[in-house]
Short mmCIF file of C-alpha atoms in Angstrom, two decimals:
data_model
loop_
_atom_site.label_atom_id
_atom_site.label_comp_id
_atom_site.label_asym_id
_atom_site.label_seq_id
_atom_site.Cartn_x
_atom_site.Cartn_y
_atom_site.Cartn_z
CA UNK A 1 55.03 88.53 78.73
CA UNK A 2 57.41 86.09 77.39
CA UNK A 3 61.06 86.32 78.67
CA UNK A 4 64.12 86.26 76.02
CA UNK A 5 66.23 83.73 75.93
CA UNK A 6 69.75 84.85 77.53
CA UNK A 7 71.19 83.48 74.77
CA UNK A 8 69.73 86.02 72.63
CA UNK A 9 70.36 89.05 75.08
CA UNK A 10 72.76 91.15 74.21
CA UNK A 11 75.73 91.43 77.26
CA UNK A 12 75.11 94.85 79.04
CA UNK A 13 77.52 97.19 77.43
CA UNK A 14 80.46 98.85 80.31
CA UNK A 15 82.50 101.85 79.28
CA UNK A 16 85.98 101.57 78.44
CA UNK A 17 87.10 103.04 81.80
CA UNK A 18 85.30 100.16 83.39
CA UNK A 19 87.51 97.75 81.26
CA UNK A 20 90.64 96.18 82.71
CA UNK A 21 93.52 94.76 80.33
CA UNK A 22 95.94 92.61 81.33
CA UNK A 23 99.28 91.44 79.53
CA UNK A 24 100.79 88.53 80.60
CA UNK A 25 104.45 88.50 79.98
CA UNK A 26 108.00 87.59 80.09
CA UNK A 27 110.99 89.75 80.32
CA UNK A 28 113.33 89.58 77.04
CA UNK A 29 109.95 88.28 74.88
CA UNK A 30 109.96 90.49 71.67
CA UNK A 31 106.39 88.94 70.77
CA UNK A 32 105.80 90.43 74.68
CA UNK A 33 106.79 94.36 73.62
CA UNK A 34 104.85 93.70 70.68
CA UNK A 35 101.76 92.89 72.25
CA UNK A 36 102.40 95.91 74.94
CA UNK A 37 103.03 98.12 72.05
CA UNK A 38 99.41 97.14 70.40
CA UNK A 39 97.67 97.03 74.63
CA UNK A 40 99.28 100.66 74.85
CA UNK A 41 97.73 102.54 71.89
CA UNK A 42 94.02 100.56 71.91
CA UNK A 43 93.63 101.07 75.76
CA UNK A 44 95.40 104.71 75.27
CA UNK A 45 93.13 105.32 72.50
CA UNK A 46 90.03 104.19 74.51
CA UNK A 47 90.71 105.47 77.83
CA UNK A 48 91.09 101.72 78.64
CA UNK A 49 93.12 100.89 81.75
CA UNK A 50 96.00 97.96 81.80
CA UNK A 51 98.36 96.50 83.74
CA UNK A 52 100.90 93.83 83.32
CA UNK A 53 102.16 91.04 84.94
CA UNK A 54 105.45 89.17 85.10
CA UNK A 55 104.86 85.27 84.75
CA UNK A 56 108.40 85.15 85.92
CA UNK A 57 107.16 86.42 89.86
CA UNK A 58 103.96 84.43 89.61
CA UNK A 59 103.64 80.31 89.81
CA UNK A 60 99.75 80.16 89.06
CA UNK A 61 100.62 82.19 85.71
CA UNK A 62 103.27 80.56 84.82
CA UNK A 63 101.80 77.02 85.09
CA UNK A 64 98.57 78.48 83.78
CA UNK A 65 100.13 80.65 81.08
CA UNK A 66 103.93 79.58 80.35
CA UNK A 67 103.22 78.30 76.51
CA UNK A 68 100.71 81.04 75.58
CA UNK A 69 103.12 83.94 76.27
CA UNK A 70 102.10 86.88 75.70
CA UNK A 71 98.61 86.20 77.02
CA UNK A 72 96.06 89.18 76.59
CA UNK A 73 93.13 89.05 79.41
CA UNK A 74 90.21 91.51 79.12
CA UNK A 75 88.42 91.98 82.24
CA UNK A 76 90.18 88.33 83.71
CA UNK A 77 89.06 86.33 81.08
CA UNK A 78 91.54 85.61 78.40
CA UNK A 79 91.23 86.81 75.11
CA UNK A 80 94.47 86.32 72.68
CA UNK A 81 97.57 84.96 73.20
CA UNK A 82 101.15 85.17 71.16
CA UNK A 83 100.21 88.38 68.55
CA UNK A 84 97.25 90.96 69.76
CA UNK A 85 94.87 92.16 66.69
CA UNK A 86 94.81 95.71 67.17
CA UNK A 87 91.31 95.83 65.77
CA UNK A 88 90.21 92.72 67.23
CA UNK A 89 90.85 94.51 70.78
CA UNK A 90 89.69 97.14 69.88
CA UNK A 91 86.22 95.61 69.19
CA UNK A 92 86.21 93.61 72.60
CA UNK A 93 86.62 97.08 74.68
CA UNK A 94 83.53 98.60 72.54
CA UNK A 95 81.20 96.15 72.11
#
Protein backbone atom coordinates (compact mmCIF):
# COMPACT_ATOMS: atom_id res chain seq x y z
CA UNK A 1 0.00 0.00 0.00
CA UNK A 2 1.23 3.33 -0.90
CA UNK A 3 1.98 5.77 2.01
CA UNK A 4 0.56 9.56 1.87
CA UNK A 5 2.60 12.11 1.61
CA UNK A 6 2.84 14.04 5.13
CA UNK A 7 2.32 16.90 3.37
CA UNK A 8 -1.06 15.87 2.52
CA UNK A 9 -1.96 14.41 6.07
CA UNK A 10 -4.05 16.21 7.89
CA UNK A 11 -2.30 17.27 11.64
CA UNK A 12 -3.97 14.94 14.29
CA UNK A 13 -6.71 17.01 15.76
CA UNK A 14 -6.17 17.70 20.10
CA UNK A 15 -9.08 19.00 22.11
CA UNK A 16 -9.22 22.40 23.27
CA UNK A 17 -8.31 21.40 26.85
CA UNK A 18 -5.13 20.02 25.42
CA UNK A 19 -4.41 23.55 23.92
CA UNK A 20 -2.15 26.00 25.72
CA UNK A 21 -2.33 29.93 24.94
CA UNK A 22 0.09 32.15 25.75
CA UNK A 23 0.07 36.12 25.74
CA UNK A 24 3.10 37.77 25.71
CA UNK A 25 2.90 41.15 27.25
CA UNK A 26 3.85 44.36 28.73
CA UNK A 27 2.40 46.15 31.62
CA UNK A 28 0.65 49.64 30.63
CA UNK A 29 0.24 48.14 26.70
CA UNK A 30 -3.46 48.94 25.77
CA UNK A 31 -2.93 46.78 22.45
CA UNK A 32 -1.77 44.09 25.49
CA UNK A 33 -5.50 44.25 27.41
CA UNK A 34 -6.83 44.13 24.09
CA UNK A 35 -5.37 41.05 23.03
CA UNK A 36 -6.13 39.49 26.75
CA UNK A 37 -9.60 40.67 26.36
CA UNK A 38 -9.97 38.64 22.82
CA UNK A 39 -7.41 35.31 24.60
CA UNK A 40 -10.09 35.50 27.53
CA UNK A 41 -13.44 34.96 25.75
CA UNK A 42 -12.01 32.41 22.73
CA UNK A 43 -10.11 30.20 25.33
CA UNK A 44 -13.23 30.84 27.88
CA UNK A 45 -15.49 29.99 25.16
CA UNK A 46 -13.50 26.81 24.23
CA UNK A 47 -12.49 25.52 27.46
CA UNK A 48 -9.00 26.58 26.22
CA UNK A 49 -6.37 27.14 28.90
CA UNK A 50 -3.88 30.41 28.93
CA UNK A 51 -1.45 31.96 30.70
CA UNK A 52 0.54 35.08 30.36
CA UNK A 53 3.79 36.24 30.63
CA UNK A 54 5.51 39.49 31.51
CA UNK A 55 8.37 40.31 28.90
CA UNK A 56 9.33 42.81 31.49
CA UNK A 57 10.65 39.62 34.09
CA UNK A 58 11.94 37.62 31.17
CA UNK A 59 15.33 38.47 28.95
CA UNK A 60 14.83 35.57 26.30
CA UNK A 61 11.23 37.21 25.63
CA UNK A 62 12.10 40.32 25.60
CA UNK A 63 15.02 40.00 23.12
CA UNK A 64 12.92 37.44 21.30
CA UNK A 65 9.63 39.32 21.51
CA UNK A 66 10.21 43.18 22.49
CA UNK A 67 8.87 44.68 18.90
CA UNK A 68 6.02 42.17 18.39
CA UNK A 69 4.23 43.03 21.67
CA UNK A 70 1.51 41.57 22.31
CA UNK A 71 2.70 38.22 20.95
CA UNK A 72 -0.04 35.38 20.88
CA UNK A 73 1.64 31.69 21.10
CA UNK A 74 -0.62 28.63 20.66
CA UNK A 75 0.81 25.59 22.00
CA UNK A 76 4.69 27.49 21.98
CA UNK A 77 4.63 28.31 18.59
CA UNK A 78 3.70 31.81 17.77
CA UNK A 79 0.74 32.68 16.07
CA UNK A 80 -0.20 36.64 15.95
CA UNK A 81 1.33 39.42 17.22
CA UNK A 82 0.09 43.30 17.90
CA UNK A 83 -4.09 42.72 17.38
CA UNK A 84 -5.54 38.93 17.97
CA UNK A 85 -8.45 37.95 15.30
CA UNK A 86 -10.98 36.63 17.46
CA UNK A 87 -12.08 34.27 14.73
CA UNK A 88 -8.77 33.60 13.46
CA UNK A 89 -8.01 32.02 17.09
CA UNK A 90 -10.71 30.67 17.27
CA UNK A 91 -10.05 28.50 14.15
CA UNK A 92 -6.40 27.56 15.33
CA UNK A 93 -7.89 25.95 18.76
CA UNK A 94 -10.53 23.85 16.49
CA UNK A 95 -8.94 22.80 13.67
Amino acid sequence: MARMSPIFRRKQGRAPEDRLVTLIRKPGCHLCDDAQSVIEKVCGDLGVPWEHKDIDHDPQLHDQYWEQIPVVLVDGEQHTFWRVDENRLRKALTD
